[in-house]
PDB file of C-alpha atoms in Angstrom:
ATOM      1  CA  GLY C   1    -115.706  55.890  -9.907  1.00 36.00           C
ATOM      2  CA  GLU C   2    -116.658  57.955  -7.163  1.00 35.00           C
ATOM      3  CA  SER C   3    -117.045  56.558  -4.229  1.00 33.00           C
ATOM      4  CA  VAL C   4    -120.270  57.962  -1.492  1.00 33.00           C
ATOM      5  CA  GLY C   5    -118.563  55.297   1.139  1.00 38.00           C
ATOM      6  CA  LEU C   6    -122.237  53.560   2.683  1.00 48.00           C
ATOM      7  CA  HIS C   7    -124.387  57.358   2.450  1.00 62.00           C
ATOM      8  CA  LEU C   8    -126.097  55.870  -1.186  1.00 77.00           C
ATOM      9  CA  PRO C   9    -129.014  58.277  -2.073  1.00 90.00           C
ATOM     10  CA  THR C  10    -131.954  57.667  -0.257  1.00 92.00           C
ATOM     11  CA  LEU C  11    -135.628  56.987  -1.320  1.00 95.00           C
ATOM     12  CA  SER C  12    -138.909  56.438   0.581  1.00 95.00           C
ATOM     13  CA  VAL C  13    -141.744  56.343  -0.094  1.00 96.00           C
ATOM     14  CA  GLN C  14    -144.704  54.971   0.969  1.00 97.00           C
ATOM     15  CA  GLU C  15    -146.367  51.571   0.338  1.00 97.00           C
ATOM     16  CA  GLY C  16    -149.003  51.276  -2.824  1.00 97.00           C
ATOM     17  CA  ASP C  17    -147.098  54.978  -3.792  1.00 97.00           C
ATOM     18  CA  ASN C  18    -145.226  56.222  -7.141  1.00 97.00           C
ATOM     19  CA  SER C  19    -141.931  56.517  -6.957  1.00 97.00           C
ATOM     20  CA  ILE C  20    -139.023  56.676  -9.571  1.00 97.00           C
ATOM     21  CA  ILE C  21    -135.074  56.467  -8.868  1.00 96.00           C
ATOM     22  CA  ASN C  22    -133.234  58.670 -11.224  1.00 95.00           C
ATOM     23  CA  CYS C  23    -130.110  58.518 -12.772  1.00 94.00           C
ATOM     24  CA  ALA C  24    -127.714  60.300 -15.357  1.00 92.00           C
ATOM     25  CA  TYR C  25    -125.102  58.566 -17.090  1.00 90.00           C
ATOM     26  CA  SER C  26    -121.451  59.829 -18.293  1.00 84.00           C
ATOM     27  CA  ASN C  27    -121.347  58.099 -21.501  1.00 88.00           C
ATOM     28  CA  SER C  28    -123.648  58.957 -24.243  1.00 87.00           C
ATOM     29  CA  ALA C  29    -122.718  57.302 -27.081  1.00 88.00           C
ATOM     30  CA  SER C  30    -123.766  54.457 -25.307  1.00 89.00           C
ATOM     31  CA  ASP C  31    -126.048  51.763 -26.114  1.00 87.00           C
ATOM     32  CA  TYR C  32    -127.508  49.821 -24.033  1.00 91.00           C
ATOM     33  CA  PHE C  33    -128.586  50.723 -20.310  1.00 94.00           C
ATOM     34  CA  ILE C  34    -129.703  48.697 -17.938  1.00 94.00           C
ATOM     35  CA  TRP C  35    -132.289  48.982 -14.860  1.00 96.00           C
ATOM     36  CA  TYR C  36    -130.912  46.649 -11.841  1.00 96.00           C
ATOM     37  CA  LYS C  37    -132.186  46.141  -7.801  1.00 97.00           C
ATOM     38  CA  GLN C  38    -129.526  44.792  -5.356  1.00 96.00           C
ATOM     39  CA  GLU C  39    -130.855  43.776  -2.138  1.00 94.00           C
ATOM     40  CA  SER C  40    -128.297  43.885   0.928  1.00 89.00           C
ATOM     41  CA  GLY C  41    -125.687  40.761   0.875  1.00 86.00           C
ATOM     42  CA  LYS C  42    -127.423  39.530  -3.209  1.00 91.00           C
ATOM     43  CA  GLY C  43    -126.524  40.080  -6.264  1.00 94.00           C
ATOM     44  CA  PRO C  44    -127.505  42.533  -9.282  1.00 95.00           C
ATOM     45  CA  GLN C  45    -130.821  41.339 -10.290  1.00 95.00           C
ATOM     46  CA  PHE C  46    -132.585  42.962 -13.926  1.00 94.00           C
ATOM     47  CA  ILE C  47    -135.602  45.326 -13.551  1.00 96.00           C
ATOM     48  CA  ILE C  48    -135.452  46.320 -17.626  1.00 96.00           C
ATOM     49  CA  ASP C  49    -133.550  47.655 -19.935  1.00 94.00           C
ATOM     50  CA  ILE C  50    -133.814  49.746 -23.420  1.00 95.00           C
ATOM     51  CA  ARG C  51    -132.217  50.203 -25.715  1.00 92.00           C
ATOM     52  CA  SER C  52    -130.615  53.814 -27.270  1.00 92.00           C
ATOM     53  CA  ASN C  53    -132.960  54.282 -30.262  1.00 93.00           C
ATOM     54  CA  MET C  54    -135.355  54.018 -27.982  1.00 95.00           C
ATOM     55  CA  ASP C  55    -136.824  56.493 -24.778  1.00 96.00           C
ATOM     56  CA  LYS C  56    -139.687  54.510 -23.227  1.00 97.00           C
ATOM     57  CA  ARG C  57    -140.503  51.147 -22.555  1.00 97.00           C
ATOM     58  CA  GLN C  58    -142.603  49.593 -20.089  1.00 97.00           C
ATOM     59  CA  GLY C  59    -141.771  46.484 -18.002  1.00 94.00           C
ATOM     60  CA  GLN C  60    -145.072  44.852 -15.924  1.00 93.00           C
ATOM     61  CA  ARG C  61    -145.190  47.741 -12.362  1.00 96.00           C
ATOM     62  CA  VAL C  62    -141.603  49.019 -13.718  1.00 98.00           C
ATOM     63  CA  THR C  63    -141.345  51.890 -16.487  1.00 98.00           C
ATOM     64  CA  VAL C  64    -137.807  52.332 -18.319  1.00 97.00           C
ATOM     65  CA  LEU C  65    -136.971  56.264 -19.276  1.00 97.00           C
ATOM     66  CA  LEU C  66    -134.241  57.374 -21.548  1.00 97.00           C
ATOM     67  CA  ASN C  67    -133.368  61.042 -22.096  1.00 95.00           C
ATOM     68  CA  LYS C  68    -130.120  61.328 -24.480  1.00 93.00           C
ATOM     69  CA  THR C  69    -130.226  64.910 -24.231  1.00 93.00           C
ATOM     70  CA  VAL C  70    -129.411  65.152 -21.256  1.00 93.00           C
ATOM     71  CA  LYS C  71    -128.895  61.902 -20.590  1.00 93.00           C
ATOM     72  CA  HIS C  72    -130.543  60.891 -17.707  1.00 94.00           C
ATOM     73  CA  LEU C  73    -132.451  57.415 -17.021  1.00 95.00           C
ATOM     74  CA  SER C  74    -134.732  57.201 -15.077  1.00 96.00           C
ATOM     75  CA  LEU C  75    -137.027  53.878 -13.017  1.00 97.00           C
ATOM     76  CA  GLN C  76    -141.367  53.961 -12.089  1.00 98.00           C
ATOM     77  CA  ILE C  77    -141.966  51.462  -9.991  1.00 98.00           C
ATOM     78  CA  ALA C  78    -145.658  51.745  -9.371  1.00 97.00           C
ATOM     79  CA  ALA C  79    -147.880  51.249  -6.824  1.00 97.00           C
ATOM     80  CA  THR C  80    -144.368  50.277  -4.735  1.00 97.00           C
ATOM     81  CA  GLN C  81    -144.472  47.262  -2.195  1.00 96.00           C
ATOM     82  CA  PRO C  82    -142.451  46.213   0.680  1.00 95.00           C
ATOM     83  CA  GLY C  83    -140.884  44.044  -1.707  1.00 95.00           C
ATOM     84  CA  ASP C  84    -139.394  46.519  -3.362  1.00 97.00           C
ATOM     85  CA  SER C  85    -137.305  47.432  -0.432  1.00 96.00           C
ATOM     86  CA  ALA C  86    -133.582  48.001  -1.713  1.00 96.00           C
ATOM     87  CA  VAL C  87    -130.539  49.558  -3.434  1.00 96.00           C
ATOM     88  CA  TYR C  88    -131.664  50.582  -7.418  1.00 97.00           C
ATOM     89  CA  PHE C  89    -129.005  50.872 -10.508  1.00 95.00           C
ATOM     90  CA  CYS C  90    -128.571  52.044 -13.005  1.00 95.00           C
ATOM     91  CA  ALA C  91    -126.122  50.290 -16.035  1.00 94.00           C
ATOM     92  CA  GLU C  92    -124.783  51.213 -19.301  1.00 92.00           C
ATOM     93  CA  ILE C  93    -122.864  49.782 -21.806  1.00 88.00           C
ATOM     94  CA  ASP C  94    -120.978  51.474 -24.965  1.00 82.00           C
ATOM     95  CA  TYR C  95    -120.369  48.685 -27.381  1.00 78.00           C
ATOM     96  CA  GLY C  96    -118.545  50.602 -29.776  1.00 75.00           C
ATOM     97  CA  GLY C  97    -116.108  51.280 -26.177  1.00 72.00           C
ATOM     98  CA  SER C  98    -115.896  47.284 -24.800  1.00 73.00           C
ATOM     99  CA  GLN C  99    -116.800  44.441 -24.818  1.00 73.00           C
ATOM    100  CA  GLY C 100    -120.066  44.586 -23.375  1.00 82.00           C
ATOM    101  CA  ASN C 101    -118.736  45.269 -19.316  1.00 87.00           C
ATOM    102  CA  LEU C 102    -121.377  47.403 -17.955  1.00 91.00           C
ATOM    103  CA  ILE C 103    -120.101  50.895 -15.956  1.00 91.00           C
ATOM    104  CA  PHE C 104    -122.836  51.133 -13.133  1.00 93.00           C
ATOM    105  CA  GLY C 105    -124.141  54.203 -11.317  1.00 91.00           C
ATOM    106  CA  LYS C 106    -124.785  55.492  -8.514  1.00 89.00           C
ATOM    107  CA  GLY C 107    -127.435  53.664  -6.587  1.00 93.00           C
ATOM    108  CA  THR C 108    -130.277  54.272  -4.398  1.00 95.00           C
ATOM    109  CA  LYS C 109    -131.968  52.618  -1.345  1.00 95.00           C
ATOM    110  CA  LEU C 110    -135.451  52.732  -1.738  1.00 97.00           C
ATOM    111  CA  SER C 111    -137.575  52.515   1.439  1.00 96.00           C
ATOM    112  CA  VAL C 112    -141.254  51.846   1.618  1.00 96.00           C
ATOM    113  CA  LYS C 113    -142.649  52.003   4.670  1.00 93.00           C
ATOM    114  CA  PRO C 114    -145.765  50.476   5.545  1.00 88.00           C
TER     115      PRO C 114
ATOM    116  CA  ALA A   1    -134.651  28.282 -14.033  1.00 70.00           C
ATOM    117  CA  ALA A   2    -130.659  27.394 -14.082  1.00 82.00           C
ATOM    118  CA  GLY A   3    -128.302  30.664 -12.594  1.00 93.00           C
ATOM    119  CA  VAL A   4    -124.946  31.530 -12.341  1.00 96.00           C
ATOM    120  CA  ILE A   5    -123.543  29.903  -9.277  1.00 97.00           C
ATOM    121  CA  GLN A   6    -120.022  31.544  -7.226  1.00 98.00           C
ATOM    122  CA  SER A   7    -118.712  29.070  -4.847  1.00 97.00           C
ATOM    123  CA  PRO A   8    -117.103  29.905  -3.014  1.00 98.00           C
ATOM    124  CA  ARG A   9    -120.089  32.358  -1.090  1.00 96.00           C
ATOM    125  CA  HIS A  10    -118.290  33.817   1.951  1.00 97.00           C
ATOM    126  CA  LEU A  11    -114.150  33.380   2.705  1.00 98.00           C
ATOM    127  CA  ILE A  12    -111.971  34.498   4.714  1.00 98.00           C
ATOM    128  CA  LYS A  13    -107.892  34.339   4.286  1.00 98.00           C
ATOM    129  CA  GLU A  14    -105.216  36.770   5.971  1.00 97.00           C
ATOM    130  CA  LYS A  15    -102.803  39.478   4.064  1.00 97.00           C
ATOM    131  CA  ARG A  16    -100.732  37.617   1.766  1.00 97.00           C
ATOM    132  CA  GLU A  17    -102.921  34.881   1.340  1.00 98.00           C
ATOM    133  CA  THR A  18    -104.013  33.640  -2.293  1.00 98.00           C
ATOM    134  CA  ALA A  19    -107.875  33.311  -3.114  1.00 98.00           C
ATOM    135  CA  THR A  20    -109.711  31.432  -5.553  1.00 98.00           C
ATOM    136  CA  LEU A  21    -113.998  32.277  -6.596  1.00 98.00           C
ATOM    137  CA  LYS A  22    -115.011  30.430  -8.459  1.00 98.00           C
ATOM    138  CA  CYS A  23    -118.465  30.652 -11.395  1.00 98.00           C
ATOM    139  CA  TYR A  24    -120.764  28.646 -13.300  1.00 97.00           C
ATOM    140  CA  PRO A  25    -122.558  30.543 -15.827  1.00 96.00           C
ATOM    141  CA  ILE A  26    -125.397  30.244 -16.130  1.00 94.00           C
ATOM    142  CA  PRO A  27    -126.413  26.727 -18.985  1.00 93.00           C
ATOM    143  CA  ARG A  28    -125.241  27.272 -23.427  1.00 88.00           C
ATOM    144  CA  HIS A  29    -124.215  31.220 -21.272  1.00 90.00           C
ATOM    145  CA  ASP A  30    -121.319  31.587 -22.880  1.00 89.00           C
ATOM    146  CA  THR A  31    -119.499  35.311 -21.687  1.00 91.00           C
ATOM    147  CA  VAL A  32    -118.920  35.617 -17.921  1.00 95.00           C
ATOM    148  CA  TYR A  33    -117.620  38.558 -16.076  1.00 95.00           C
ATOM    149  CA  TRP A  34    -116.632  39.717 -12.860  1.00 97.00           C
ATOM    150  CA  TYR A  35    -117.059  42.949 -10.428  1.00 97.00           C
ATOM    151  CA  GLN A  36    -116.032  44.276  -7.726  1.00 97.00           C
ATOM    152  CA  GLN A  37    -118.520  46.075  -5.608  1.00 95.00           C
ATOM    153  CA  GLY A  38    -117.175  47.484  -1.997  1.00 93.00           C
ATOM    154  CA  PRO A  39    -119.362  48.002   0.975  1.00 88.00           C
ATOM    155  CA  GLY A  40    -121.886  51.003  -0.314  1.00 86.00           C
ATOM    156  CA  GLN A  41    -120.364  51.058  -3.248  1.00 90.00           C
ATOM    157  CA  ASP A  42    -121.182  50.883  -7.062  1.00 92.00           C
ATOM    158  CA  PRO A  43    -120.136  47.973  -8.889  1.00 94.00           C
ATOM    159  CA  GLN A  44    -116.765  48.118 -10.062  1.00 95.00           C
ATOM    160  CA  PHE A  45    -115.868  45.479 -13.649  1.00 95.00           C
ATOM    161  CA  LEU A  46    -113.173  44.319 -13.859  1.00 96.00           C
ATOM    162  CA  ILE A  47    -112.458  41.328 -16.464  1.00 96.00           C
ATOM    163  CA  SER A  48    -115.337  39.146 -18.965  1.00 93.00           C
ATOM    164  CA  PHE A  49    -114.097  36.482 -20.892  1.00 93.00           C
ATOM    165  CA  TYR A  50    -115.983  35.161 -23.647  1.00 89.00           C
ATOM    166  CA  GLU A  51    -115.809  31.957 -25.952  1.00 88.00           C
ATOM    167  CA  LYS A  52    -111.862  30.723 -23.111  1.00 90.00           C
ATOM    168  CA  MET A  53    -110.738  34.142 -24.351  1.00 92.00           C
ATOM    169  CA  GLN A  54    -110.074  37.331 -22.359  1.00 91.00           C
ATOM    170  CA  SER A  55    -112.981  40.264 -24.194  1.00 89.00           C
ATOM    171  CA  ASP A  56    -112.286  43.353 -21.856  1.00 89.00           C
ATOM    172  CA  LYS A  57    -109.737  43.869 -19.191  1.00 91.00           C
ATOM    173  CA  GLY A  58    -111.072  47.324 -16.297  1.00 92.00           C
ATOM    174  CA  SER A  59    -110.109  47.919 -12.972  1.00 88.00           C
ATOM    175  CA  ILE A  60    -108.626  44.126 -12.040  1.00 94.00           C
ATOM    176  CA  PRO A  61    -104.946  43.875 -10.160  1.00 95.00           C
ATOM    177  CA  ASP A  62    -102.397  42.052 -11.578  1.00 95.00           C
ATOM    178  CA  ARG A  63    -102.203  40.473  -8.861  1.00 97.00           C
ATOM    179  CA  PHE A  64    -105.656  39.064  -9.935  1.00 97.00           C
ATOM    180  CA  SER A  65    -105.379  37.066 -13.229  1.00 96.00           C
ATOM    181  CA  ALA A  66    -108.775  34.738 -15.014  1.00 97.00           C
ATOM    182  CA  GLN A  67    -109.954  32.259 -16.700  1.00 97.00           C
ATOM    183  CA  GLN A  68    -112.572  30.921 -18.941  1.00 96.00           C
ATOM    184  CA  PHE A  69    -112.806  27.085 -18.970  1.00 96.00           C
ATOM    185  CA  SER A  70    -113.696  24.494 -21.902  1.00 95.00           C
ATOM    186  CA  ASP A  71    -116.814  24.370 -19.643  1.00 94.00           C
ATOM    187  CA  TYR A  72    -117.190  28.099 -19.684  1.00 94.00           C
ATOM    188  CA  HIS A  73    -117.328  27.707 -16.260  1.00 96.00           C
ATOM    189  CA  SER A  74    -114.695  31.242 -14.694  1.00 97.00           C
ATOM    190  CA  GLU A  75    -111.740  31.096 -12.209  1.00 98.00           C
ATOM    191  CA  LEU A  76    -110.859  34.544 -10.319  1.00 98.00           C
ATOM    192  CA  ASN A  77    -107.328  34.063  -8.581  1.00 98.00           C
ATOM    193  CA  MET A  78    -106.237  36.525  -6.013  1.00 98.00           C
ATOM    194  CA  SER A  79    -103.305  36.700  -5.040  1.00 97.00           C
ATOM    195  CA  SER A  80    -100.960  38.812  -2.013  1.00 97.00           C
ATOM    196  CA  LEU A  81    -104.650  39.906  -0.039  1.00 98.00           C
ATOM    197  CA  GLU A  82    -104.531  43.512   0.467  1.00 97.00           C
ATOM    198  CA  LEU A  83    -107.295  44.764   3.727  1.00 97.00           C
ATOM    199  CA  GLY A  84    -108.370  46.208   0.581  1.00 96.00           C
ATOM    200  CA  ASP A  85    -109.282  42.808  -1.318  1.00 97.00           C
ATOM    201  CA  SER A  86    -112.031  43.274   1.130  1.00 97.00           C
ATOM    202  CA  ALA A  87    -115.236  43.210  -0.571  1.00 96.00           C
ATOM    203  CA  LEU A  88    -118.230  41.807  -2.227  1.00 97.00           C
ATOM    204  CA  TYR A  89    -116.890  39.915  -6.005  1.00 98.00           C
ATOM    205  CA  PHE A  90    -119.163  38.808  -8.498  1.00 97.00           C
ATOM    206  CA  CYS A  91    -119.682  36.833 -10.936  1.00 97.00           C
ATOM    207  CA  ALA A  92    -123.198  37.862 -14.235  1.00 96.00           C
ATOM    208  CA  SER A  93    -123.250  35.066 -17.336  1.00 94.00           C
ATOM    209  CA  SER A  94    -125.384  36.077 -20.886  1.00 91.00           C
ATOM    210  CA  LEU A  95    -126.399  34.569 -23.638  1.00 82.00           C
ATOM    211  CA  PRO A  96    -124.458  34.015 -27.136  1.00 66.00           C
ATOM    212  CA  GLY A  97    -123.865  36.794 -29.176  1.00 60.00           C
ATOM    213  CA  GLY A  98    -120.391  37.785 -27.160  1.00 52.00           C
ATOM    214  CA  GLY A  99    -122.380  39.865 -24.575  1.00 49.00           C
ATOM    215  CA  THR A 100    -125.358  41.435 -26.507  1.00 54.00           C
ATOM    216  CA  ASP A 101    -127.337  40.432 -23.942  1.00 70.00           C
ATOM    217  CA  THR A 102    -128.620  40.779 -20.486  1.00 86.00           C
ATOM    218  CA  GLN A 103    -125.681  39.996 -17.341  1.00 91.00           C
ATOM    219  CA  TYR A 104    -127.366  37.814 -15.157  1.00 93.00           C
ATOM    220  CA  PHE A 105    -125.136  38.184 -11.911  1.00 96.00           C
ATOM    221  CA  GLY A 106    -124.599  35.659  -9.228  1.00 97.00           C
ATOM    222  CA  PRO A 107    -125.435  35.787  -4.996  1.00 96.00           C
ATOM    223  CA  GLY A 108    -121.698  36.832  -5.091  1.00 97.00           C
ATOM    224  CA  THR A 109    -118.309  35.358  -2.753  1.00 98.00           C
ATOM    225  CA  ARG A 110    -118.226  37.623   0.407  1.00 97.00           C
ATOM    226  CA  LEU A 111    -114.435  38.364   0.602  1.00 98.00           C
ATOM    227  CA  THR A 112    -112.889  39.045   3.598  1.00 97.00           C
ATOM    228  CA  VAL A 113    -109.119  39.815   4.316  1.00 97.00           C
ATOM    229  CA  LEU A 114    -107.430  40.121   7.849  1.00 96.00           C
TER     230      LEU A 114
END
């Protein structure tokens, strides 16, 4: 994919505020979407997923919204904490076009100010 | 809970050398994926295996090869290393089902080619 080099989009929020991270995906045929959190030097960590037949799914402090009309995915984090600081990636899978490999979107760096 | 294990965690090689990265999936996971992540970039899919057979292929150079063994661990073999191969290499595994479920990532191997 197109490289953004070291200049990831950054979202800076105050501790306790809500965060919204957005992602535009590319394939209207994608069946499954996942949000991953990646801390520096670590592997991506699963946060929450959503199937294409849903438009909203809630987890603990996190909510994912899917708008298939405009191919948009968002991750909402309630009461953001310093431990939420990381790079967040959305990923999609088109099971009709692949055997399940993830196509990652561009990451967003979340910075939480105490 | 057991996670994906990758070894080595760090590897330094010279140009034109070879490297072997190992991945041990979560127990009972039969599908393994390899991803490459350059600095500040999103992970890019390389190759995947399901039940010891290659199931999908992404942007993996011809200089690289991989396989999955009878115990489901996988190895990524990299030859004629180039400076541009310096990256984090992640392995992910998923539950039985041919990769239709969430992928869990290992901690990654950081490869530096000098």
